[in-house]
GROMACS .gro file of N, CA, C and O in nm:
model
  532
    1MET      N    1  -1.160   0.836   1.661
    1MET     CA    2  -1.269   0.685   1.682
    1MET      C    3  -1.185   0.605   1.685
    1MET      O    4  -1.128   0.587   1.625
    2PRO      N    5  -1.181   0.531   1.825
    2PRO     CA    6  -1.107   0.417   1.848
    2PRO      C    7  -1.080   0.326   1.787
    2PRO      O    8  -1.222   0.272   1.728
    3LEU      N    9  -0.914   0.195   1.693
    3LEU     CA   10  -0.953   0.078   1.620
    3LEU      C   11  -0.949  -0.022   1.686
    3LEU      O   12  -0.720  -0.034   1.790
    4LEU      N   13  -0.960  -0.130   1.741
    4LEU     CA   14  -0.985  -0.204   1.716
    4LEU      C   15  -0.871  -0.309   1.682
    4LEU      O   16  -0.942  -0.361   1.572
    5GLN      N   17  -0.766  -0.311   1.674
    5GLN     CA   18  -0.707  -0.427   1.556
    5GLN      C   19  -0.623  -0.544   1.652
    5GLN      O   20  -0.552  -0.572   1.732
    6PRO      N   21  -0.678  -0.720   1.575
    6PRO     CA   22  -0.625  -0.855   1.608
    6PRO      C   23  -0.457  -0.837   1.557
    6PRO      O   24  -0.422  -0.772   1.438
    7ARG      N   25  -0.376  -0.874   1.591
    7ARG     CA   26  -0.240  -0.879   1.575
    7ARG      C   27  -0.181  -0.998   1.605
    7ARG      O   28   0.003  -0.989   1.550
    8GLY      N   29  -0.256  -1.117   1.703
    8GLY     CA   30  -0.140  -1.184   1.664
    8GLY      C   31  -0.207  -1.308   1.805
    8GLY      O   32  -0.318  -1.266   1.867
    9GLY      N   33  -0.202  -1.408   1.810
    9GLY     CA   34  -0.280  -1.535   1.885
    9GLY      C   35  -0.230  -1.675   1.873
    9GLY      O   36  -0.200  -1.723   1.710
   10GLY      N   37  -0.325  -1.718   1.920
   10GLY     CA   38  -0.253  -1.900   1.914
   10GLY      C   39  -0.342  -1.945   2.020
   10GLY      O   40  -0.397  -1.903   2.145
   11GLY      N   41  -0.331  -2.030   2.030
   11GLY     CA   42  -0.435  -2.133   2.163
   11GLY      C   43  -0.455  -2.339   2.051
   11GLY      O   44  -0.419  -2.399   1.886
   12GLY      N   45  -0.555  -2.439   2.092
   12GLY     CA   46  -0.510  -2.521   2.099
   12GLY      C   47  -0.597  -2.586   2.233
   12GLY      O   48  -0.629  -2.504   2.292
   13GLY      N   49  -0.723  -2.730   2.124
   13GLY     CA   50  -0.839  -2.764   2.262
   13GLY      C   51  -0.913  -2.713   2.278
   13GLY      O   52  -0.984  -2.584   2.251
   14ARG      N   53  -0.929  -2.655   2.451
   14ARG     CA   54  -0.982  -2.582   2.522
   14ARG      C   55  -0.972  -2.427   2.462
   14ARG      O   56  -1.039  -2.306   2.538
   15GLU      N   57  -0.794  -2.351   2.483
   15GLU     CA   58  -0.754  -2.242   2.520
   15GLU      C   59  -0.714  -2.152   2.372
   15GLU      O   60  -0.698  -2.255   2.248
   16ASN      N   61  -0.753  -2.035   2.369
   16ASN     CA   62  -0.698  -1.962   2.272
   16ASN      C   63  -0.671  -1.847   2.361
   16ASN      O   64  -0.686  -1.811   2.427
   17GLU      N   65  -0.572  -1.732   2.270
   17GLU     CA   66  -0.547  -1.602   2.352
   17GLU      C   67  -0.517  -1.513   2.235
   17GLU      O   68  -0.413  -1.590   2.127
   18GLN      N   69  -0.540  -1.476   2.211
   18GLN     CA   70  -0.548  -1.285   2.141
   18GLN      C   71  -0.508  -1.141   2.146
   18GLN      O   72  -0.598  -1.126   2.241
   19THR      N   73  -0.373  -1.117   2.092
   19THR     CA   74  -0.422  -0.990   2.162
   19THR      C   75  -0.485  -0.879   2.087
   19THR      O   76  -0.387  -0.919   1.910
   20TYR      N   77  -0.436  -0.803   2.099
   20TYR     CA   78  -0.463  -0.620   2.017
   20TYR      C   79  -0.407  -0.576   2.026
   20TYR      O   80  -0.401  -0.508   2.144
   21TRP      N   81  -0.434  -0.483   1.875
   21TRP     CA   82  -0.373  -0.349   1.908
   21TRP      C   83  -0.547  -0.231   1.961
   21TRP      O   84  -0.578  -0.169   1.820
   22LEU      N   85  -0.507  -0.108   2.019
   22LEU     CA   86  -0.660  -0.044   2.032
   22LEU      C   87  -0.512   0.105   2.020
   22LEU      O   88  -0.420   0.143   2.088
   23THR      N   89  -0.527   0.214   1.926
   23THR     CA   90  -0.505   0.281   1.888
   23THR      C   91  -0.595   0.394   1.806
   23THR      O   92  -0.747   0.366   1.792
   24PRO      N   93  -0.656   0.536   1.836
   24PRO     CA   94  -0.578   0.617   1.948
   24PRO      C   95  -0.628   0.494   2.080
   24PRO      O   96  -0.793   0.498   2.111
   25VAL      N   97  -0.571   0.553   2.198
   25VAL     CA   98  -0.632   0.573   2.376
   25VAL      C   99  -0.812   0.651   2.355
   25VAL      O  100  -0.779   0.741   2.337
   26PRO      N  101  -0.856   0.588   2.370
   26PRO     CA  102  -0.980   0.558   2.400
   26PRO      C  103  -0.994   0.724   2.509
   26PRO      O  104  -1.039   0.686   2.602
   27GLU      N  105  -1.056   0.811   2.497
   27GLU     CA  106  -1.118   0.976   2.565
   27GLU      C  107  -1.255   0.866   2.734
   27GLU      O  108  -1.276   0.919   2.823
   28GLY      N  109  -1.313   0.755   2.707
   28GLY     CA  110  -1.411   0.710   2.832
   28GLY      C  111  -1.330   0.567   2.757
   28GLY      O  112  -1.252   0.480   2.760
   29ASP      N  113  -1.471   0.445   2.881
   29ASP     CA  114  -1.441   0.303   2.924
   29ASP      C  115  -1.472   0.277   2.752
   29ASP      O  116  -1.474   0.324   2.666
   30LEU      N  117  -1.338   0.114   2.814
   30LEU     CA  118  -1.386   0.085   2.674
   30LEU      C  119  -1.461  -0.053   2.652
   30LEU      O  120  -1.419  -0.154   2.819
   31ILE      N  121  -1.592  -0.110   2.592
   31ILE     CA  122  -1.669  -0.214   2.597
   31ILE      C  123  -1.650  -0.330   2.522
   31ILE      O  124  -1.645  -0.275   2.363
   32VAL      N  125  -1.572  -0.388   2.492
   32VAL     CA  126  -1.535  -0.526   2.456
   32VAL      C  127  -1.707  -0.585   2.465
   32VAL      O  128  -1.722  -0.615   2.576
   33VAL      N  129  -1.785  -0.641   2.321
   33VAL     CA  130  -1.886  -0.703   2.344
   33VAL      C  131  -1.843  -0.846   2.210
   33VAL      O  132  -1.814  -0.888   2.144
   34VAL      N  133  -1.809  -0.995   2.244
   34VAL     CA  134  -1.822  -1.042   2.207
   34VAL      C  135  -1.925  -1.189   2.224
   34VAL      O  136  -1.966  -1.146   2.291
   35ALA      N  137  -1.919  -1.275   2.077
   35ALA     CA  138  -2.064  -1.360   2.084
   35ALA      C  139  -1.998  -1.458   1.977
   35ALA      O  140  -1.922  -1.410   1.887
   36SER      N  141  -2.048  -1.629   1.925
   36SER     CA  142  -2.036  -1.612   1.785
   36SER      C  143  -2.108  -1.781   1.887
   36SER      O  144  -2.130  -1.884   1.940
   37VAL      N  145  -2.256  -1.774   1.682
   37VAL     CA  146  -2.302  -1.879   1.715
   37VAL      C  147  -2.276  -1.997   1.684
   37VAL      O  148  -2.233  -2.103   1.697
   38PRO      N  149  -2.155  -2.030   1.575
   38PRO     CA  150  -2.068  -2.113   1.518
   38PRO      C  151  -2.036  -2.215   1.668
   38PRO      O  152  -1.994  -2.334   1.700
   39LEU      N  153  -1.993  -2.174   1.770
   39LEU     CA  154  -1.922  -2.186   1.853
   39LEU      C  155  -2.017  -2.165   2.017
   39LEU      O  156  -1.961  -2.266   2.129
   40ALA      N  157  -2.168  -2.176   1.983
   40ALA     CA  158  -2.257  -2.162   2.096
   40ALA      C  159  -2.173  -2.099   2.186
   40ALA      O  160  -2.192  -2.112   2.351
   41LEU      N  161  -2.114  -1.958   2.201
   41LEU     CA  162  -2.102  -1.821   2.273
   41LEU      C  163  -2.172  -1.759   2.312
   41LEU      O  164  -2.186  -1.694   2.233
   42ALA      N  165  -2.230  -1.771   2.433
   42ALA     CA  166  -2.333  -1.621   2.433
   42ALA      C  167  -2.312  -1.520   2.410
   42ALA      O  168  -2.120  -1.491   2.472
   43LYS      N  169  -2.358  -1.386   2.392
   43LYS     CA  170  -2.238  -1.264   2.380
   43LYS      C  171  -2.267  -1.248   2.578
   43LYS      O  172  -2.310  -1.258   2.706
   44GLY      N  173  -2.092  -1.202   2.544
   44GLY     CA  174  -2.089  -1.140   2.716
   44GLY      C  175  -2.035  -1.020   2.633
   44GLY      O  176  -1.973  -0.984   2.524
   45ARG      N  177  -2.039  -0.920   2.784
   45ARG     CA  178  -1.935  -0.886   2.739
   45ARG      C  179  -1.862  -0.764   2.853
   45ARG      O  180  -1.881  -0.787   2.983
   46VAL      N  181  -1.721  -0.706   2.841
   46VAL     CA  182  -1.710  -0.664   2.933
   46VAL      C  183  -1.653  -0.467   2.922
   46VAL      O  184  -1.588  -0.432   2.791
   47VAL      N  185  -1.662  -0.448   2.990
   47VAL     CA  186  -1.637  -0.296   3.045
   47VAL      C  187  -1.504  -0.230   3.125
   47VAL      O  188  -1.425  -0.307   3.217
   48VAL      N  189  -1.409  -0.237   3.004
   48VAL     CA  190  -1.285  -0.151   3.099
   48VAL      C  191  -1.243  -0.021   3.093
   48VAL      O  192  -1.270   0.093   2.986
   49ALA      N  193  -1.190   0.015   3.237
   49ALA     CA  194  -1.291   0.150   3.313
   49ALA      C  195  -1.109   0.256   3.188
   49ALA      O  196  -1.030   0.230   3.177
   50ALA      N  197  -1.220   0.387   3.194
   50ALA     CA  198  -1.112   0.491   3.109
   50ALA      C  199  -0.955   0.530   3.156
   50ALA      O  200  -0.856   0.534   3.135
   51GLN      N  201  -0.996   0.490   3.270
   51GLN     CA  202  -0.885   0.484   3.388
   51GLN      C  203  -0.744   0.398   3.411
   51GLN      O  204  -0.610   0.431   3.433
   52THR      N  205  -0.791   0.320   3.378
   52THR     CA  206  -0.745   0.177   3.359
   52THR      C  207  -0.645   0.242   3.192
   52THR      O  208  -0.500   0.224   3.208
   53LEU      N  209  -0.662   0.207   3.090
   53LEU     CA  210  -0.668   0.187   3.007
   53LEU      C  211  -0.506   0.380   2.979
   53LEU      O  212  -0.386   0.403   2.919
   54ALA      N  213  -0.603   0.483   3.015
   54ALA     CA  214  -0.518   0.525   3.041
   54ALA      C  215  -0.386   0.544   3.165
   54ALA      O  216  -0.272   0.600   3.179
   55ALA      N  217  -0.411   0.468   3.197
   55ALA     CA  218  -0.261   0.429   3.386
   55ALA      C  219  -0.195   0.339   3.243
   55ALA      O  220  -0.090   0.391   3.206
   56ALA      N  221  -0.222   0.248   3.165
   56ALA     CA  222  -0.181   0.163   3.107
   56ALA      C  223  -0.094   0.290   2.956
   56ALA      O  224   0.045   0.312   2.912
   57ALA      N  225  -0.103   0.428   2.901
   57ALA     CA  226  -0.088   0.478   2.794
   57ALA      C  227   0.056   0.546   2.857
   57ALA      O  228   0.146   0.569   2.778
   58ALA      N  229  -0.029   0.601   3.008
   58ALA     CA  230   0.134   0.660   3.012
   58ALA      C  231   0.242   0.589   3.079
   58ALA      O  232   0.383   0.640   3.050
   59ARG      N  233   0.267   0.437   3.117
   59ARG     CA  234   0.309   0.331   3.055
   59ARG      C  235   0.411   0.309   2.950
   59ARG      O  236   0.488   0.279   2.910
   60SER      N  237   0.373   0.379   2.840
   60SER     CA  238   0.438   0.332   2.693
   60SER      C  239   0.480   0.494   2.665
   60SER      O  240   0.493   0.555   2.699
   61GLY      N  241   0.550   0.443   2.555
   61GLY     CA  242   0.661   0.521   2.501
   61GLY      C  243   0.716   0.463   2.356
   61GLY      O  244   0.659   0.327   2.338
   62PRO      N  245   0.804   0.527   2.294
   62PRO     CA  246   0.791   0.502   2.112
   62PRO      C  247   0.960   0.453   2.204
   62PRO      O  248   1.002   0.368   2.255
   63LEU      N  249   0.969   0.313   2.018
   63LEU     CA  250   1.107   0.158   2.111
   63LEU      C  251   1.140   0.297   2.050
   63LEU      O  252   1.317   0.239   2.077
   64TRP      N  253   1.221   0.335   2.016
   64TRP     CA  254   1.328   0.383   1.891
   64TRP      C  255   1.231   0.590   1.845
   64TRP      O  256   1.102   0.581   1.765
   65PRO      N  257   1.340   0.658   1.814
   65PRO     CA  258   1.242   0.792   1.768
   65PRO      C  259   1.234   0.768   1.644
   65PRO      O  260   1.271   0.714   1.593
   66ARG      N  261   1.121   0.815   1.622
   66ARG     CA  262   1.150   0.881   1.444
   66ARG      C  263   1.191   0.942   1.332
   66ARG      O  264   1.245   0.959   1.406
   67GLU      N  265   1.257   0.850   1.256
   67GLU     CA  266   1.332   0.948   1.119
   67GLU      C  267   1.268   1.042   1.103
   67GLU      O  268   1.114   0.849   0.986
   68PRO      N  269   1.349   1.065   1.015
   68PRO     CA  270   1.243   1.191   0.863
   68PRO      C  271   1.188   1.076   0.754
   68PRO      O  272   1.282   1.051   0.788
   69ASP      N  273   1.126   1.148   0.695
   69ASP     CA  274   1.125   1.070   0.543
   69ASP      C  275   1.246   1.118   0.444
   69ASP      O  276   1.256   1.266   0.443
   70PRO      N  277   1.314   0.986   0.423
   70PRO     CA  278   1.453   1.049   0.303
   70PRO      C  279   1.357   1.153   0.247
   70PRO      O  280   1.193   1.100   0.180
   71PRO      N  281   1.384   1.250   0.120
   71PRO     CA  282   1.346   1.381   0.027
   71PRO      C  283   1.354   1.220  -0.149
   71PRO      O  284   1.380   1.154  -0.104
   72TYR      N  285   1.177   1.278  -0.168
   72TYR     CA  286   1.109   1.239  -0.263
   72TYR      C  287   1.226   1.238  -0.378
   72TYR      O  288   1.245   1.394  -0.363
   73ASP      N  289   1.298   1.095  -0.465
   73ASP     CA  290   1.360   1.207  -0.609
   73ASP      C  291   1.298   1.118  -0.686
   73ASP      O  292   1.275   0.912  -0.680
   74GLN      N  293   1.230   1.163  -0.776
   74GLN     CA  294   1.186   1.097  -0.877
   74GLN      C  295   1.190   0.983  -0.950
   74GLN      O  296   1.194   0.850  -1.005
   75PHE      N  297   1.349   1.022  -1.017
   75PHE     CA  298   1.456   0.961  -1.068
   75PHE      C  299   1.520   0.941  -1.012
   75PHE      O  300   1.688   0.959  -1.010
   76PRO      N  301   1.592   0.801  -0.867
   76PRO     CA  302   1.707   0.804  -0.816
   76PRO      C  303   1.767   0.702  -0.902
   76PRO      O  304   1.729   0.619  -0.944
   77GLY      N  305   1.898   0.801  -0.926
   77GLY     CA  306   1.994   0.675  -0.936
   77GLY      C  307   1.979   0.736  -1.140
   77GLY      O  308   1.930   0.782  -1.151
   78PRO      N  309   2.071   0.648  -1.144
   78PRO     CA  310   2.140   0.686  -1.362
   78PRO      C  311   2.059   0.616  -1.436
   78PRO      O  312   1.983   0.477  -1.380
   79ARG      N  313   2.014   0.708  -1.573
   79ARG     CA  314   1.893   0.589  -1.657
   79ARG      C  315   2.033   0.437  -1.668
   79ARG      O  316   2.104   0.463  -1.675
   80PRO      N  317   1.903   0.356  -1.697
   80PRO     CA  318   1.969   0.171  -1.719
   80PRO      C  319   1.991   0.191  -1.818
   80PRO      O  320   1.936   0.282  -1.953
   81GLU      N  321   2.087   0.094  -1.907
   81GLU     CA  322   2.057   0.111  -2.086
   81GLU      C  323   1.966   0.059  -2.106
   81GLU      O  324   1.870  -0.020  -2.069
   82VAL      N  325   1.906   0.097  -2.293
   82VAL     CA  326   1.773   0.024  -2.311
   82VAL      C  327   1.841   0.022  -2.475
   82VAL      O  328   1.932   0.141  -2.493
   83PRO      N  329   1.800  -0.093  -2.454
   83PRO     CA  330   1.834  -0.143  -2.587
   83PRO      C  331   1.772   0.026  -2.717
   83PRO      O  332   1.658  -0.032  -2.695
   84PRO      N  333   1.835  -0.056  -2.816
   84PRO     CA  334   1.736   0.044  -2.955
   84PRO      C  335   1.720  -0.042  -3.011
   84PRO      O  336   1.733  -0.153  -3.004
   85GLY      N  337   1.578   0.119  -3.016
   85GLY     CA  338   1.467   0.018  -3.180
   85GLY      C  339   1.347  -0.107  -3.060
   85GLY      O  340   1.260  -0.121  -3.084
   86GLY      N  341   1.350  -0.036  -2.918
   86GLY     CA  342   1.217  -0.147  -2.874
   86GLY      C  343   1.134  -0.053  -2.833
   86GLY      O  344   1.125   0.029  -2.791
   87TRP      N  345   1.045  -0.077  -2.710
   87TRP     CA  346   0.976  -0.012  -2.635
   87TRP      C  347   1.064   0.105  -2.557
   87TRP      O  348   0.961   0.212  -2.587
   88PHE      N  349   1.092   0.021  -2.487
   88PHE     CA  350   1.138   0.117  -2.410
   88PHE      C  351   1.244   0.316  -2.481
   88PHE      O  352   1.214   0.328  -2.431
   89GLU      N  353   1.281   0.237  -2.534
   89GLU     CA  354   1.343   0.350  -2.625
   89GLU      C  355   1.254   0.459  -2.680
   89GLU      O  356   1.187   0.590  -2.664
   90ARG      N  357   1.109   0.320  -2.741
   90ARG     CA  358   0.999   0.457  -2.763
   90ARG      C  359   0.938   0.543  -2.689
   90ARG      O  360   0.925   0.632  -2.687
   91ALA      N  361   0.926   0.487  -2.590
   91ALA     CA  362   0.858   0.523  -2.444
   91ALA      C  363   0.976   0.709  -2.368
   91ALA      O  364   0.875   0.747  -2.314
   92LEU      N  365   1.042   0.597  -2.374
   92LEU     CA  366   1.224   0.657  -2.287
   92LEU      C  367   1.261   0.868  -2.353
   92LEU      O  368   1.242   0.836  -2.329
   93GLY      N  369   1.214   0.744  -2.519
   93GLY     CA  370   1.331   0.823  -2.630
   93GLY      C  371   1.458   0.779  -2.592
   93GLY      O  372   1.506   0.681  -2.481
   94PRO      N  373   1.587   0.817  -2.677
   94PRO     CA  374   1.704   0.789  -2.693
   94PRO      C  375   1.781   0.819  -2.530
   94PRO      O  376   1.709   0.907  -2.501
   95ALA      N  377   1.911   0.795  -2.516
   95ALA     CA  378   1.924   0.848  -2.350
   95ALA      C  379   1.968   1.001  -2.353
   95ALA      O  380   1.965   1.095  -2.435
   96ALA      N  381   1.833   1.022  -2.232
   96ALA     CA  382   1.809   1.134  -2.218
   96ALA      C  383   1.809   1.114  -2.010
   96ALA      O  384   1.831   1.045  -1.974
   97GLY      N  385   1.872   1.275  -1.983
   97GLY     CA  386   1.906   1.272  -1.874
   97GLY      C  387   1.719   1.313  -1.765
   97GLY      O  388   1.621   1.281  -1.877
   98ALA      N  389   1.773   1.287  -1.648
   98ALA     CA  390   1.638   1.289  -1.571
   98ALA      C  391   1.500   1.426  -1.576
   98ALA      O  392   1.470   1.380  -1.666
   99GLY      N  393   1.567   1.514  -1.671
   99GLY     CA  394   1.495   1.614  -1.703
   99GLY      C  395   1.463   1.606  -1.756
   99GLY      O  396   1.316   1.597  -1.813
  100GLN      N  397   1.498   1.573  -1.866
  100GLN     CA  398   1.468   1.468  -2.029
  100GLN      C  399   1.331   1.366  -2.024
  100GLN      O  400   1.217   1.378  -2.066
  101LEU      N  401   1.440   1.276  -1.939
  101LEU     CA  402   1.264   1.199  -1.954
  101LEU      C  403   1.152   1.225  -1.918
  101LEU      O  404   1.050   1.193  -1.928
  102LEU      N  405   1.147   1.338  -1.798
  102LEU     CA  406   0.975   1.389  -1.717
  102LEU      C  407   0.983   1.446  -1.801
  102LEU      O  408   0.818   1.387  -1.843
  103ALA      N  409   1.024   1.538  -1.935
  103ALA     CA  410   0.970   1.635  -1.980
  103ALA      C  411   0.860   1.466  -2.090
  103ALA      O  412   0.777   1.487  -2.157
  104ALA      N  413   0.970   1.388  -2.101
  104ALA     CA  414   0.955   1.263  -2.286
  104ALA      C  415   0.816   1.249  -2.225
  104ALA      O  416   0.732   1.200  -2.343
  105SER      N  417   0.805   1.220  -2.125
  105SER     CA  418   0.647   1.105  -2.013
  105SER      C  419   0.567   1.182  -2.032
  105SER      O  420   0.450   1.125  -2.051
  106ARG      N  421   0.561   1.325  -2.044
  106ARG     CA  422   0.445   1.435  -2.016
  106ARG      C  423   0.410   1.444  -2.172
  106ARG      O  424   0.273   1.474  -2.178
  107SER      N  425   0.539   1.440  -2.241
  107SER     CA  426   0.475   1.463  -2.379
  107SER      C  427   0.432   1.327  -2.485
  107SER      O  428   0.301   1.372  -2.538
  108ARG      N  429   0.464   1.219  -2.397
  108ARG     CA  430   0.399   1.125  -2.436
  108ARG      C  431   0.317   1.145  -2.367
  108ARG      O  432   0.152   0.979  -2.444
  109ALA      N  433   0.265   1.147  -2.261
  109ALA     CA  434   0.100   1.111  -2.178
  109ALA      C  435   0.069   1.155  -2.264
  109ALA      O  436  -0.085   1.135  -2.275
  110GLY      N  437   0.004   1.279  -2.387
  110GLY     CA  438  -0.079   1.339  -2.458
  110GLY      C  439  -0.113   1.258  -2.597
  110GLY      O  440  -0.190   1.278  -2.664
  111ALA      N  441   0.032   1.188  -2.621
  111ALA     CA  442   0.029   1.157  -2.811
  111ALA      C  443  -0.138   1.066  -2.776
  111ALA      O  444  -0.111   0.961  -2.685
  112ARG      N  445  -0.182   1.074  -2.931
  112ARG     CA  446  -0.298   0.970  -2.976
  112ARG      C  447  -0.225   0.871  -2.984
  112ARG      O  448  -0.279   0.765  -2.926
  113ALA      N  449  -0.173   0.799  -3.060
  113ALA     CA  450  -0.107   0.682  -3.067
  113ALA      C  451   0.015   0.734  -3.074
  113ALA      O  452   0.085   0.745  -3.075
  114ALA      N  453   0.069   0.540  -2.994
  114ALA     CA  454   0.262   0.520  -3.030
  114ALA      C  455   0.301   0.458  -3.134
  114ALA      O  456   0.245   0.478  -3.272
  115PRO      N  457   0.428   0.515  -3.175
  115PRO     CA  458   0.517   0.518  -3.254
  115PRO      C  459   0.545   0.355  -3.398
  115PRO      O  460   0.468   0.313  -3.279
  116PRO      N  461   0.498   0.379  -3.496
  116PRO     CA  462   0.501   0.174  -3.547
  116PRO      C  463   0.513   0.108  -3.469
  116PRO      O  464   0.707   0.229  -3.481
  117VAL      N  465   0.612   0.038  -3.522
  117VAL     CA  466   0.655  -0.121  -3.474
  117VAL      C  467   0.737  -0.076  -3.601
  117VAL      O  468   0.701  -0.134  -3.718
  118PRO      N  469   0.934  -0.185  -3.577
  118PRO     CA  470   0.977  -0.162  -3.727
  118PRO      C  471   0.893  -0.320  -3.729
  118PRO      O  472   0.901  -0.410  -3.646
  119GLY      N  473   0.878  -0.356  -3.852
  119GLY     CA  474   0.862  -0.494  -3.907
  119GLY      C  475   0.758  -0.453  -3.921
  119GLY      O  476   0.698  -0.623  -3.906
  120ARG      N  477   0.654  -0.369  -3.865
  120ARG     CA  478   0.499  -0.451  -3.817
  120ARG      C  479   0.415  -0.360  -3.931
  120ARG      O  480   0.432  -0.283  -3.948
  121ARG      N  481   0.367  -0.436  -4.002
  121ARG     CA  482   0.252  -0.332  -4.145
  121ARG      C  483   0.098  -0.271  -4.006
  121ARG      O  484   0.067  -0.407  -3.863
  122PRO      N  485   0.112  -0.176  -4.000
  122PRO     CA  486   0.016  -0.112  -3.928
  122PRO      C  487  -0.093  -0.147  -4.000
  122PRO      O  488  -0.205  -0.155  -4.057
  123ARG      N  489  -0.212  -0.161  -3.882
  123ARG     CA  490  -0.363  -0.263  -3.920
  123ARG      C  491  -0.495  -0.121  -3.969
  123ARG      O  492  -0.492  -0.046  -3.855
  124ALA      N  493  -0.579  -0.109  -4.036
  124ALA     CA  494  -0.692  -0.085  -4.009
  124ALA      C  495  -0.797  -0.049  -3.917
  124ALA      O  496  -0.791  -0.170  -3.803
  125CYS      N  497  -0.863   0.047  -3.734
  125CYS     CA  498  -0.887   0.039  -3.744
  125CYS      C  499  -1.053  -0.049  -3.751
  125CYS      O  500  -1.074  -0.038  -3.816
  126GLY      N  501  -1.075  -0.169  -3.654
  126GLY     CA  502  -1.216  -0.266  -3.690
  126GLY      C  503  -1.178  -0.303  -3.746
  126GLY      O  504  -1.234  -0.445  -3.757
  127THR      N  505  -1.057  -0.373  -3.763
  127THR     CA  506  -0.994  -0.570  -3.822
  127THR      C  507  -0.985  -0.592  -3.790
  127THR      O  508  -0.907  -0.575  -3.678
  128SER      N  509  -0.897  -0.736  -3.786
  128SER     CA  510  -0.869  -0.830  -3.661
  128SER      C  511  -0.770  -0.873  -3.832
  128SER      O  512  -0.798  -0.954  -3.912
  129SER      N  513  -0.670  -0.960  -3.672
  129SER     CA  514  -0.558  -1.057  -3.768
  129SER      C  515  -0.616  -1.218  -3.756
  129SER      O  516  -0.493  -1.255  -3.812
  130ALA      N  517  -0.714  -1.170  -3.684
  130ALA     CA  518  -0.724  -1.397  -3.707
  130ALA      C  519  -0.809  -1.428  -3.765
  130ALA      O  520  -0.924  -1.326  -3.825
  131GLY      N  521  -0.718  -1.480  -3.894
  131GLY     CA  522  -0.831  -1.592  -4.013
  131GLY      C  523  -0.924  -1.438  -4.077
  131GLY      O  524  -0.969  -1.340  -4.079
  132GLY      N  525  -1.009  -1.514  -4.180
  132GLY     CA  526  -1.073  -1.472  -4.252
  132GLY      C  527  -1.027  -1.342  -4.292
  132GLY      O  528  -0.923  -1.384  -4.424
  133SER      N  529  -1.135  -1.148  -4.433
  133SER     CA  530  -1.116  -1.128  -4.439
  133SER      C  531  -1.080  -0.966  -4.369
  133SER      O  532  -1.104  -0.944  -4.271
   0.00000   0.00000   0.00000
């Protein structure tokens, strides 16, 4: 199904200009219907013949050739320095290579609880640290 998208435009006073992008080129005629209740613009209809669209499409072409997508690298570049004892070290593990990082993240995904935070007392489930008992 062809898609007609507004691309830009502007105007002022009693004039306005809008450009549209149509893709793919429809197989038949293009019928454009416009109306605006707030502007008291009655419904109008314009038919653009399929031959006109085909002739315009024949004159078009790529602006430049498409370059192939670069290969996907999940770990691009060296691992950043991770401060010892912090959340990143618990999540990623001590200095590990890219393959170890992936294995560590997969093994931690199935873990039930995060490792304890040094200096913080664990709380029982369902309790709150905000005042009271």
